[in-house]
Amino acid sequence: MAQPGRPPAASGHSSQNGAGEERYSNGPVENSLMHSSQMLDGQGFSSAVPGLYSHQIPTKVPLHPSSGQYNFGGSQNVSPLSNQGSGQTLSRPPVGPTSMAPLQHTSSVPQMLPPSQNSAAIPSSSNSFIPGAHPPALSNWQYSQTPMSQPTGSQTNHFAHVAGTVSTQPLSSSGSTNPATSYQYTVSPGGPPLQNSYMKPGSVLPPVNRPLASAFPPVRPPLGPPPAGGPPLVRPSATPVGRPNSSLPQPLLNSTTNQEATTYQSPAPQNLKMGRNVGYSYPTLPPGYQNASSPGAPGMQSSPLQYPAGPQPFPQPALGTNHITGSMGGLSLQPEGLRSINLLQERNILPTTPLQAPVPNLHEEIQKLNCNPELFRCTLTNIPQTQALLNKAKLPLGLLLHPFKDLSQLPVVTSSTIVRCRSCRTYINPFVSFLDQRRWKCNLCYRVNDVPEEFMYNPVTRVYGEPHKRPEVQNATIEFMAPSEYMLRPPQPPVYLFVFDVSHNAIETGYLNTVCKTLLDNLDLLPGNTRTKIGFITFDSTIHFYSLQEGLSQPQMLIVSDIEDVFIPMPENLLVNLNENKELIQDLLRTLPQMFTKSLETQSALGPALQAAFKLMSPTGGRISVFQTQLPSVGVGSLKSREEPNQRASAKDIHLTPSTDFYKKLALDCSGQQVAVDLFLLSGQYSDLASLGCISRYSAGSVYYYQSYHQQHNPVQVEKLQKELKRYLTRKIGFEAVMRIRCTKGLSIHTFHGNFFVRSTDLLSLPNVNPDAGYAVQMSVEESLTDMPVVSFQSALLYTSSKGERRIRVHTMCLPVVTTLSDVYLGADVQAITGLLANMAVDRSVSASLSDARDALVNAVIDSLSAYRSSVLSIQQPGLMAPYSLRLFPLHVLALLKQKAFQTGTNIRLDERIFTMCQVKNQPLIYLMLMTHPNLYRVDNLTDEGALNINDKTIPQPPILQLSVEKLSRDGAYLMDAGSVMFIWIGKNCGQNFISQVLGVPSYASIPQNMTHLPDLETAESTRTIAFISWLREQRPFFPILYIIRDESPLKSSFLQNMIEDRTESALSYYEFLLHIQQQVNK
């Protein structure tokens, strides 16, 4: 991969974020974080040559043949490997010892969908996503674990032999992410002494594991209703491992003083209290990272704690299993998360504020350092100790990532030494243990490593001998400037190639006017530097290239009519430097929309045009943006219509699979040459997105779909394209990236979801990475996690920035291990579970059928609530009982069943269904949940009570309402936010005040039928409403169209379709769905 050269000493590095740049450095000046003159260059570990595999890595059959895992079709299954690195061979697959260590995540995930073409797992006939043996009487799903398999040989070999392929060093990363702005890392002065466990101070530590008070054998006869309520949840406090003393204040990450510099300050030190070493062999949690103050911080007293000159034992309390699990057991006496709820009786369970991710049961000082859940979260915040326990819970285990998310602050380390575990290649992180001043223990494979000499010096505080205060050990999310050993070739320049459909159908839509104007307006905002290159190709039944050679008075068109054997004319003048040829480029963009207005050519040679684009881009890599308006009809990759409008409502015989492998193969060729393809489909007719979408899916691109786009007839789509294209053109971008996810040994990863190609078993190849892409992985517990109080997960993304710097972004997350079923349910993250199941259901739809996927979603609810009823509830009672943590699970699954990707009985277009499935696989969780279960607000009575104040604007915060017409009143106005679309429904008797002061019309009857904008009126009501809608829109990368509808509007049916709790012609109401679940659970 192209990787930037090593940054010069004392130079600051900027991370381009969106349209503008924000500089991220760690310290008051540029040399603040790493490249300090006092640092020794060349210290530390030399990484193996990135990307080189000297041997074929054998696959390994899962350890638990009978345990169930979710297997998704369409996702890529990989087999655990035994990795070799630094002269050692590890027999445990989850940990990747070399720098190329395969991603191994263990998560127990029920086997759901048979793998798709990109996975070689055995299809499962079961209809459930949940792992675990499952008696046939309860469900027709079988939980069999499929052997994990590598991506198909053709894919792997394909990459192994492509000339010029850049192989990047797998990142081993520890994945806890914390946007710097979100957390203040402080320890209150005078804190209690360390305890020998993860329990909070003051908690009683039982000597042994204690079962939950509510867990009795299921054979006990029912005694009546369970006790209501229960004591509040006491979170077991996890003491950071390896902290020499907890009473020392922790360095504070001050994110407010200077947006461009991350400074570390700490309060005055307190008395030191050392915890005695209990003598367990398990490493203690995060070292003295949180306890030492920064001696050099301005205005602060220096900490009296200084390390001795030589290696000396660190008196850290070691955590014993009994302490940890005992504390968990004592914890779960009847916390809120385990309070049983009868879903048939408690109807108002939807929170009125956005649902937050559950907080892991860790000591608050450790949790402070944990990754932000917006970047990295797990379906279970309490990890089951064994696969058997996970199977019993019938819940999927997996991770959801948003690794390249825009962050307002990000610590950037510019040291020449990147400290990593010599065995598994994990990056040093807040959850490692320092045994003494010179040695640290990896939190993934437990190997003891030496602290490099350079790491002893802290450039922030300018003090020697405090490795635990370095930014790498204080931040769960951090970015490293990669030195030269992370590069195999010079960093590639940013290269952007635009490919436009100019057939008669395309010109008719008028899209070229919008695209060329938006591109003209944003040319100067394209991410890049003086090396940025740009080029253009247009096509109908022939392919047109544009020479932008310096010295020409106007662009020169070159036409290639031989589409059977495409060649590139004058390749040196087709991709040109943006800055040096800007006038010619602007001329071309101004004239392009008019050049083809008289064209009568109706054919579309998309396949040959993509082949030409690939040949043009192969030498450098970069991004191809393709705009297509119809079904490709000539040349390779031509397609025929497969949609039968009369069959749209049926779950059978719909074509969700590609009709040709041309686009997938071309995408793999692109991926091998570091080229990603983004597809913009603007079409009113069937265009076979199931086939075309492969070009983006396997090259790590994105898909945009504008149904029935037309400049005159559909103006709201024009605005949507303008806004989304501006975001697309100006957002930050990473080139020639690879991503690897690691986890503590004993856990393993077996399936990946998202847009990428799995290279060399566990390395995700991402020719482009963008801040709006999400990923998911399924995991299993491959070996018992005995004696492990916590486990960690780390993701590392190695990429080339648009400025030509090679960077590594690392996120690390730490979660507790539990031994009881009650604790597993207590830590369930219902949104993450829903998101992972949605990914699995897409794969099942493609590899099996839509009806199979729907059955699997329903069975996921039935199985988990059945397991809870039979194994956790001590007193059986009528009704449908669920733990508080899963109270929204049936509602979210019903919402998935009514979402366009999975609904049946409605006349939904096939391309629209496929596009929604693409979004499920590629959207970060926060946006996926909004599209699945919209938010409903009443907006005719907005007030400033509880409002947010952002940039001197007051943003009202109305409560979220249940999605049912019961909640609508004819005298109100309601906003429904469904992610990519918004509705304001105006009741017939809505107050005149709202109609005149917000809508700007005299009466209800005069509200226009096709109103899509609120007028900007000088009234308090208008200001509040517009501020609220603008705030909602600003929080997402896509632009939701706003429709203002009256009671008799034709769009009312679309509005009511999102009322998840109500019955429709083809779907059950929420209450009917609960009755169905209850009937199955009680069988």
Coordinates of N, CA, C and O in Angstrom, one line a residue, residues 417-498:
T417 N 8.5 5.1 17.3 CA 8.3 3.8 17.9 C 6.8 3.5 18.3 O 6.3 4.3 19.1
I418 N 6.2 2.6 17.6 CA 4.9 2.2 18.0 C 4.9 0.9 18.8 O 5.5 -0.1 18.3
V419 N 4.5 1.0 20.0 CA 4.7 -0.1 21.0 C 3.6 -1.2 20.7 O 2.4 -0.8 20.9
R420 N 4.0 -2.4 20.4 CA 3.0 -3.5 20.2 C 3.5 -4.7 20.8 O 4.7 -4.9 21.1
C421 N 2.6 -5.6 21.1 CA 2.9 -6.9 21.7 C 3.8 -7.7 20.7 O 3.4 -7.8 19.5
R422 N 4.8 -8.3 21.1 CA 5.7 -9.0 20.2 C 5.1 -10.3 19.7 O 5.5 -10.8 18.7
S423 N 4.1 -10.8 20.4 CA 3.5 -12.1 20.1 C 2.3 -11.9 19.2 O 2.2 -12.3 18.1
C424 N 1.3 -11.1 19.7 CA 0.0 -11.0 18.9 C -0.1 -9.7 18.2 O -1.1 -9.5 17.5
R425 N 0.8 -8.8 18.4 CA 0.9 -7.5 17.6 C -0.2 -6.6 18.1 O -0.5 -5.6 17.4
T426 N -0.7 -6.8 19.2 CA -1.7 -5.8 19.8 C -1.0 -4.5 20.1 O 0.2 -4.5 20.6
Y427 N -1.6 -3.4 19.8 CA -1.1 -2.1 20.2 C -1.3 -1.8 21.7 O -2.3 -2.2 22.2
I428 N -0.3 -1.2 22.3 CA -0.4 -0.9 23.7 C -1.6 0.0 23.9 O -1.9 0.8 23.1
N429 N -2.3 -0.2 25.0 CA -3.6 0.5 25.2 C -3.9 0.6 26.7 O -3.1 0.1 27.5
P430 N -5.0 1.3 27.0 CA -5.2 1.5 28.5 C -5.5 0.3 29.3 O -5.5 0.4 30.5
F431 N -5.7 -0.9 28.7 CA -6.1 -2.1 29.5 C -4.9 -3.1 29.6 O -5.2 -4.2 30.0
V432 N -3.7 -2.7 29.3 CA -2.6 -3.6 29.5 C -2.1 -3.4 31.0 O -2.6 -2.5 31.7
S433 N -1.3 -4.3 31.4 CA -0.8 -4.2 32.8 C 0.7 -3.9 32.8 O 1.5 -4.5 32.0
F434 N 1.1 -3.0 33.6 CA 2.6 -2.8 33.8 C 3.0 -3.6 35.0 O 2.6 -3.4 36.1
L435 N 3.9 -4.5 34.8 CA 4.5 -5.3 35.9 C 5.5 -4.5 36.7 O 5.6 -4.7 37.9
D436 N 6.2 -3.7 36.0 CA 7.1 -2.8 36.6 C 7.4 -1.7 35.6 O 6.7 -1.6 34.5
Q437 N 8.4 -0.9 35.9 CA 8.6 0.3 35.0 C 9.1 -0.2 33.6 O 8.8 0.6 32.6
R438 N 9.6 -1.3 33.5 CA 10.2 -1.7 32.2 C 9.5 -2.9 31.5 O 9.9 -3.3 30.4
R439 N 8.4 -3.4 32.1 CA 7.7 -4.5 31.5 C 6.2 -4.3 31.5 O 5.7 -3.8 32.5
W440 N 5.5 -4.7 30.4 CA 4.1 -4.6 30.4 C 3.5 -5.9 29.8 O 4.1 -6.6 29.1
K441 N 2.3 -6.3 30.3 CA 1.7 -7.5 29.9 C 0.5 -7.3 29.0 O -0.3 -6.4 29.3
C442 N 0.5 -7.9 27.8 CA -0.5 -7.7 26.8 C -1.9 -8.2 27.4 O -2.0 -9.2 28.0
N443 N -2.9 -7.4 27.1 CA -4.2 -7.8 27.6 C -5.0 -8.7 26.7 O -6.1 -9.1 26.9
L444 N -4.4 -9.1 25.5 CA -5.0 -10.0 24.6 C -4.4 -11.4 24.7 O -5.1 -12.4 24.7
C445 N -3.1 -11.5 24.7 CA -2.4 -12.8 24.8 C -1.6 -13.0 26.0 O -1.1 -14.1 26.3
Y446 N -1.5 -12.0 26.9 CA -0.9 -12.1 28.2 C 0.7 -12.3 28.1 O 1.3 -12.6 29.1
R447 N 1.2 -12.0 27.0 CA 2.7 -12.1 26.9 C 3.3 -10.9 27.6 O 2.7 -9.8 27.5
V448 N 4.4 -11.1 28.3 CA 5.1 -10.0 28.9 C 6.1 -9.4 27.9 O 6.9 -10.1 27.3
N449 N 6.0 -8.1 27.7 CA 6.9 -7.4 26.7 C 7.7 -6.3 27.5 O 7.3 -5.8 28.5
D450 N 8.8 -6.0 26.8 CA 9.7 -4.9 27.4 C 9.2 -3.6 26.9 O 8.6 -3.5 25.8
V451 N 9.3 -2.6 27.8 CA 9.0 -1.2 27.4 C 10.2 -0.6 26.7 O 11.3 -0.6 27.2
P452 N 10.0 -0.2 25.4 CA 11.2 0.4 24.7 C 11.7 1.6 25.4 O 10.9 2.3 26.1
E453 N 12.9 1.9 25.2 CA 13.6 3.1 25.9 C 12.8 4.4 25.5 O 12.6 5.2 26.4
E454 N 12.5 4.5 24.3 CA 11.8 5.8 23.9 C 10.5 6.0 24.5 O 10.1 7.1 24.8
F455 N 9.8 4.8 24.8 CA 8.5 4.9 25.4 C 8.6 5.4 26.9 O 7.6 5.7 27.5
M456 N 9.8 5.3 27.5 CA 9.9 5.8 28.9 C 9.8 7.3 29.0 O 9.5 7.8 30.1
Y457 N 9.9 8.0 27.9 CA 9.9 9.4 28.0 C 8.5 9.9 27.6 O 7.9 9.5 26.6
N458 N 7.9 10.7 28.4 CA 6.5 11.3 28.1 C 6.7 12.7 27.5 O 7.0 13.6 28.2
P459 N 6.5 12.8 26.2 CA 6.7 14.2 25.6 C 5.7 15.2 26.0 O 5.9 16.4 25.9
V460 N 4.5 14.7 26.6 CA 3.5 15.7 27.1 C 4.0 16.3 28.4 O 4.0 17.6 28.5
T461 N 4.5 15.5 29.3 CA 4.9 16.1 30.6 C 6.4 16.3 30.6 O 6.9 16.9 31.6
R462 N 7.1 15.8 29.6 CA 8.6 15.9 29.5 C 9.2 15.3 30.7 O 10.2 15.9 31.3
V463 N 8.7 14.2 31.1 CA 9.3 13.5 32.3 C 9.7 12.1 31.8 O 9.0 11.5 31.0
Y464 N 10.8 11.6 32.3 CA 11.3 10.3 32.0 C 10.8 9.3 33.0 O 10.8 9.7 34.2
G465 N 10.5 8.1 32.6 CA 10.1 7.1 33.6 C 8.7 6.9 33.9 O 8.3 6.4 34.9
E466 N 7.8 7.5 33.1 CA 6.4 7.4 33.3 C 5.6 6.8 32.1 O 4.8 7.5 31.5
P467 N 5.9 5.6 31.7 CA 5.3 5.1 30.5 C 3.8 5.0 30.6 O 3.1 5.0 29.7
H468 N 3.3 4.8 31.9 CA 1.9 4.7 32.1 C 1.1 5.9 31.8 O -0.1 5.9 31.8
K469 N 1.8 7.1 31.7 CA 1.1 8.3 31.5 C 1.1 8.7 30.0 O 0.6 9.8 29.6
R470 N 1.7 7.9 29.2 CA 1.7 8.2 27.7 C 0.3 8.3 27.2 O -0.6 7.5 27.6
P471 N 0.1 9.1 26.1 CA -1.3 9.1 25.6 C -1.8 7.8 25.1 O -3.0 7.5 25.1
E472 N -0.9 6.9 24.6 CA -1.3 5.6 24.1 C -2.0 4.8 25.2 O -2.8 3.9 24.9
V473 N -1.6 5.1 26.5 CA -2.1 4.3 27.6 C -3.2 5.0 28.3 O -3.8 4.6 29.3
Q474 N -3.5 6.2 27.8 CA -4.6 7.0 28.4 C -5.8 7.2 27.5 O -6.8 7.7 28.0
N475 N -5.7 6.7 26.3 CA -6.8 6.9 25.4 C -7.2 5.6 24.7 O -6.3 4.9 24.1
A476 N -8.5 5.2 24.7 CA -8.9 4.0 24.1 C -9.0 4.2 22.6 O -9.0 3.2 21.8
T477 N -9.1 5.4 22.1 CA -9.1 5.7 20.7 C -7.9 6.6 20.4 O -7.8 7.7 21.0
I478 N -7.1 6.2 19.5 CA -5.8 7.0 19.2 C -5.4 6.7 17.8 O -5.8 5.7 17.2
E479 N -4.7 7.7 17.2 CA -4.2 7.5 15.9 C -2.6 7.7 15.9 O -2.1 8.6 16.5
F480 N -2.0 6.8 15.2 CA -0.5 6.8 15.1 C -0.1 7.2 13.7 O -0.7 6.8 12.7
M481 N 0.9 8.1 13.6 CA 1.6 8.3 12.4 C 2.5 7.1 12.1 O 3.4 6.9 12.9
A482 N 2.3 6.4 11.0 CA 3.0 5.1 10.8 C 4.4 5.4 10.3 O 4.5 6.2 9.3
P483 N 5.4 4.8 10.8 CA 6.8 5.0 10.3 C 6.9 4.2 9.0 O 6.0 3.5 8.5
S484 N 8.1 4.2 8.4 CA 8.3 3.7 7.1 C 8.1 2.2 7.0 O 7.8 1.7 5.9
E485 N 8.3 1.4 8.1 CA 8.1 0.0 8.0 C 6.7 -0.4 7.7 O 6.4 -1.6 7.4
Y486 N 5.7 0.5 7.8 CA 4.4 0.2 7.5 C 4.0 0.5 6.1 O 2.9 0.6 5.7
M487 N 5.1 0.8 5.3 CA 4.8 1.1 3.9 C 5.6 0.2 2.9 O 6.7 -0.2 3.2
L488 N 4.9 -0.2 1.8 CA 5.6 -1.0 0.8 C 5.9 -0.2 -0.4 O 6.6 -0.7 -1.3
R489 N 5.2 0.9 -0.6 CA 5.5 1.8 -1.7 C 5.2 3.2 -1.3 O 4.6 3.4 -0.2
P490 N 5.6 4.2 -2.0 CA 5.3 5.6 -1.6 C 3.8 5.8 -1.5 O 3.0 5.1 -2.2
P491 N 3.4 6.7 -0.7 CA 2.0 6.9 -0.5 C 1.3 7.3 -1.8 O 1.9 8.1 -2.6
Q492 N 0.1 6.8 -2.1 CA -0.5 7.1 -3.4 C -1.1 8.5 -3.3 O -1.5 8.9 -2.2
P493 N -1.2 9.2 -4.4 CA -1.9 10.5 -4.4 C -3.4 10.3 -4.4 O -3.8 9.2 -4.8
P494 N -4.2 11.2 -3.9 CA -5.6 11.1 -4.1 C -6.0 11.2 -5.5 O -5.6 12.1 -6.2
V495 N -6.7 10.2 -6.0 CA -7.1 10.1 -7.5 C -8.6 9.9 -7.5 O -9.1 8.9 -6.9
Y496 N -9.3 10.8 -8.2 CA -10.7 10.7 -8.3 C -11.1 10.6 -9.8 O -10.8 11.5 -10.6
L497 N -11.9 9.6 -10.2 CA -12.3 9.4 -11.5 C -13.8 9.4 -11.5 O -14.4 8.6 -10.8
F498 N -14.5 10.2 -12.4 CA -15.9 10.3 -12.4 C -16.4 9.7 -13.8 O -15.9 10.0 -14.8

